[in-house]
Short mmCIF file of C-alpha atoms in Angstrom, two decimals:
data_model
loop_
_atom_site.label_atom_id
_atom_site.label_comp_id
_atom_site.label_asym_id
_atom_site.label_seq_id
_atom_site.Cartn_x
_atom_site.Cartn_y
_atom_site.Cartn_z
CA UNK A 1 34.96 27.15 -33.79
CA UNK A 2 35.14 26.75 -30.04
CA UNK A 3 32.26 28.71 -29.62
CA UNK A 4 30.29 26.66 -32.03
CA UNK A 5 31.61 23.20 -30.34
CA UNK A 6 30.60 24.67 -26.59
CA UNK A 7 27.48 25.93 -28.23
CA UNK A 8 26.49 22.74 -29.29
CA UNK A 9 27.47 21.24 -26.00
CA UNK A 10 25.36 23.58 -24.09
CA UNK A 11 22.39 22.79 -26.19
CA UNK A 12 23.43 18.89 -25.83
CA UNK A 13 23.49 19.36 -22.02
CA UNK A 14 19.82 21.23 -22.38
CA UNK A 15 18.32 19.01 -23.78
CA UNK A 16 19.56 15.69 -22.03
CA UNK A 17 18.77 18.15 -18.67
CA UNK A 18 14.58 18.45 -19.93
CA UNK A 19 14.89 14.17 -20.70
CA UNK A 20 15.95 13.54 -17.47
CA UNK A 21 13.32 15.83 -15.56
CA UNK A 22 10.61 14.22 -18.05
CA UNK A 23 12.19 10.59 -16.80
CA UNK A 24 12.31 11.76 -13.00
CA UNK A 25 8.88 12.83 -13.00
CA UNK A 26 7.63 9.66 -14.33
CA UNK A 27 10.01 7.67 -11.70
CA UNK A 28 8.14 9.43 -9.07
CA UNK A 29 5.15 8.51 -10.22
CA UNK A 30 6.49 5.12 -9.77
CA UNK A 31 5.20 3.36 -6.27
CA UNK A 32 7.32 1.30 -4.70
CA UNK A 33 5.79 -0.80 -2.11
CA UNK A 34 7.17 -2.23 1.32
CA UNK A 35 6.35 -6.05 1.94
CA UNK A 36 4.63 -6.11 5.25
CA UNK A 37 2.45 -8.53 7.27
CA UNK A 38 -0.67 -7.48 8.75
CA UNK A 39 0.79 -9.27 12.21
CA UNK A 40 4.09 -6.90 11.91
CA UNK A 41 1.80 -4.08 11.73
CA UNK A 42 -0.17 -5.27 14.53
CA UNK A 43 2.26 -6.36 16.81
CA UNK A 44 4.36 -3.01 16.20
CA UNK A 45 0.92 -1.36 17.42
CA UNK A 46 0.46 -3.35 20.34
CA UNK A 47 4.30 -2.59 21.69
CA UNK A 48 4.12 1.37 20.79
CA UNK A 49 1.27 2.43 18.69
CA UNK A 50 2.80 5.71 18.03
CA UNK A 51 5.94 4.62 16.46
CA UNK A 52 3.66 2.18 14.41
CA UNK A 53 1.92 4.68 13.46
CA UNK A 54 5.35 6.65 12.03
CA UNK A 55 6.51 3.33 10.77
CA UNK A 56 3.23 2.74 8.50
CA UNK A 57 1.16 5.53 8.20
CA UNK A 58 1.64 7.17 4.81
CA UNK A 59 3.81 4.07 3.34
CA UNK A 60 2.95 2.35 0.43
CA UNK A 61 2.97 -1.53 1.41
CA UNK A 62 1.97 -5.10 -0.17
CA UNK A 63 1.10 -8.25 1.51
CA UNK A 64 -0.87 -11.38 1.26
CA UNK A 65 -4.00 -11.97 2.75
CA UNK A 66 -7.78 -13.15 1.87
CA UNK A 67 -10.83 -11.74 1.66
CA UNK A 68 -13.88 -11.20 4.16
CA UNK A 69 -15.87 -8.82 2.46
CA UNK A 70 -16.41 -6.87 -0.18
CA UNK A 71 -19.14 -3.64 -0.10
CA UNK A 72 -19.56 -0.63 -2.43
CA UNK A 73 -15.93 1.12 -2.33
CA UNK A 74 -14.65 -0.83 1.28
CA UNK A 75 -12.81 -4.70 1.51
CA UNK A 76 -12.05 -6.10 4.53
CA UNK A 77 -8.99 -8.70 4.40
CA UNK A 78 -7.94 -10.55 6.78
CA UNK A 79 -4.30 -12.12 7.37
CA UNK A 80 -4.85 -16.11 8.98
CA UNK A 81 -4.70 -16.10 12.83
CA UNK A 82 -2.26 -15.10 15.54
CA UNK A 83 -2.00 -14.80 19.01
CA UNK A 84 -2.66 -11.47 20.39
CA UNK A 85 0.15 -11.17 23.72
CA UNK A 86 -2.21 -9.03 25.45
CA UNK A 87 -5.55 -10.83 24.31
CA UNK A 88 -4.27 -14.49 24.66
CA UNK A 89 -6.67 -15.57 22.17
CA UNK A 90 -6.15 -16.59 18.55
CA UNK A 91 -7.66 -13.89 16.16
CA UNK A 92 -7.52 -12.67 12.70
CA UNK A 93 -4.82 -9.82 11.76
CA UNK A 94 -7.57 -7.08 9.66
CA UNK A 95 -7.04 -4.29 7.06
CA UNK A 96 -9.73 -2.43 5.86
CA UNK A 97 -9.06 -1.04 2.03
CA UNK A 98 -11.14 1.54 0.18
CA UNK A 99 -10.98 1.16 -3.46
CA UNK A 100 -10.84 4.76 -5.48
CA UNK A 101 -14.26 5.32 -6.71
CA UNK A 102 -12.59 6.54 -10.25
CA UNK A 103 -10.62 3.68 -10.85
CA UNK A 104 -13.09 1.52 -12.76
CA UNK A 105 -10.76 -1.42 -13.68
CA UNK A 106 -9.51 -2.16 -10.48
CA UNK A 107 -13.50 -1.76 -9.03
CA UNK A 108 -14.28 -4.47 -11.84
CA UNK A 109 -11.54 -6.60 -10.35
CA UNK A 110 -12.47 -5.99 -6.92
CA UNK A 111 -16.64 -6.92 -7.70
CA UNK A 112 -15.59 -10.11 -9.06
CA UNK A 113 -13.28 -11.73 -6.34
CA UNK A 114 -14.78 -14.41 -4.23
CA UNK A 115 -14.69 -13.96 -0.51
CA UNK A 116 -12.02 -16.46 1.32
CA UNK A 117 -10.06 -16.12 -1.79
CA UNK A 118 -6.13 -15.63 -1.37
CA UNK A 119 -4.99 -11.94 -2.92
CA UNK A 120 -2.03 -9.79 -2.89
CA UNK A 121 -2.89 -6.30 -2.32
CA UNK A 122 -0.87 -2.77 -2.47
CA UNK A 123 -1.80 0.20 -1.37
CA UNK A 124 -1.20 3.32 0.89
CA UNK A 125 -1.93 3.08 4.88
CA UNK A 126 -4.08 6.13 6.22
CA UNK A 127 -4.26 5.24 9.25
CA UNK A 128 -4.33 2.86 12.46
CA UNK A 129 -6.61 2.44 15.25
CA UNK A 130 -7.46 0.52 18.34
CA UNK A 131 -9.65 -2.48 17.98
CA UNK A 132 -11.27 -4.56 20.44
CA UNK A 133 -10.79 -7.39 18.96
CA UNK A 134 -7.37 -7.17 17.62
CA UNK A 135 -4.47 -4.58 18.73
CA UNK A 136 -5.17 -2.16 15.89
CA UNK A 137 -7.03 -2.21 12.18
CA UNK A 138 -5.03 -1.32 9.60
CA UNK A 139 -6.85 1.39 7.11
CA UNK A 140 -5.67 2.14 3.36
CA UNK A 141 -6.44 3.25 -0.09
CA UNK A 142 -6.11 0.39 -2.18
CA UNK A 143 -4.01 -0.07 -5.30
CA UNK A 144 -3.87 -2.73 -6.75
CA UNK A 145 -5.05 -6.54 -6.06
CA UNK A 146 -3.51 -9.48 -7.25
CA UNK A 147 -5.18 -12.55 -7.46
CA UNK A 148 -3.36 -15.40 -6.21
#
């Protein structure tokens, strides 16, 4: 009988064991995304671009900002002004997104948003780089946009 009982629990334990690896595989498909500002980005760059670049490369981050243009797969949003410390001029904070060619419904979304419009926008930083305009541009694969 005890056999039967730790049988059972064995089995029990098995099969809980495969539902939780199904749920842990579809938490990490899960994206959890960091609220950042455009200006924290930039102003991190300006002070030390390479630990900016450890702080935001790779990270999946959100934030508000509006729209300056939209071409085939590429928007460029912009965050409303801020003084540069080393520029001393006012200037808009800029992220440049490429939308995933495959992803059709967020393409749709993207096609029909009006430039100047407020949005909230996810997505996954590739990379930074110097600007002359601003300290750095801020370049991701977009993920989602939310229309404000």
């Amino acid at each position: 009988m005890k056999k039967i009982i730790i049988l059972l629990l064995a089995i029990m334990m098995c099969v809980a064991c495969v539902g939780c690896d199904l749920s842990l595989g579809s938490i990490k498909e899960k994206i959890t995304y960091e609220p950042v500002t455009l200006a924290a980005i930039n102003e991190e760059f300006e002070q030390n671009a390479m630990r900016a670049e450890e702080n935001y490369v790779g990270k999946y981050v959100r934030f508000t900002c509006y729209i300056e243009d939209i071409s085939t797969y590429e928007i460029t949003f912009y965050e409303k002004s801020g003084i540069a410390p080393s520029l001393g001029t006012l200037y808009d904070y800029k992220c440049y997104a490429e939308v995933n060619k495959k992803d059709s419904s967020l393409m749709d979304k993207v096609k029909n948003l009006n430039k100047g419009g407020q949005v909230v926008v996810g997505g996954k930083i590739t990379y930074l780089s110097d600007s002359s305009f601003t300290p750095c541009r801020v370049y991701m694969d977009l993920y989602e946009v939310v229309v404000q």
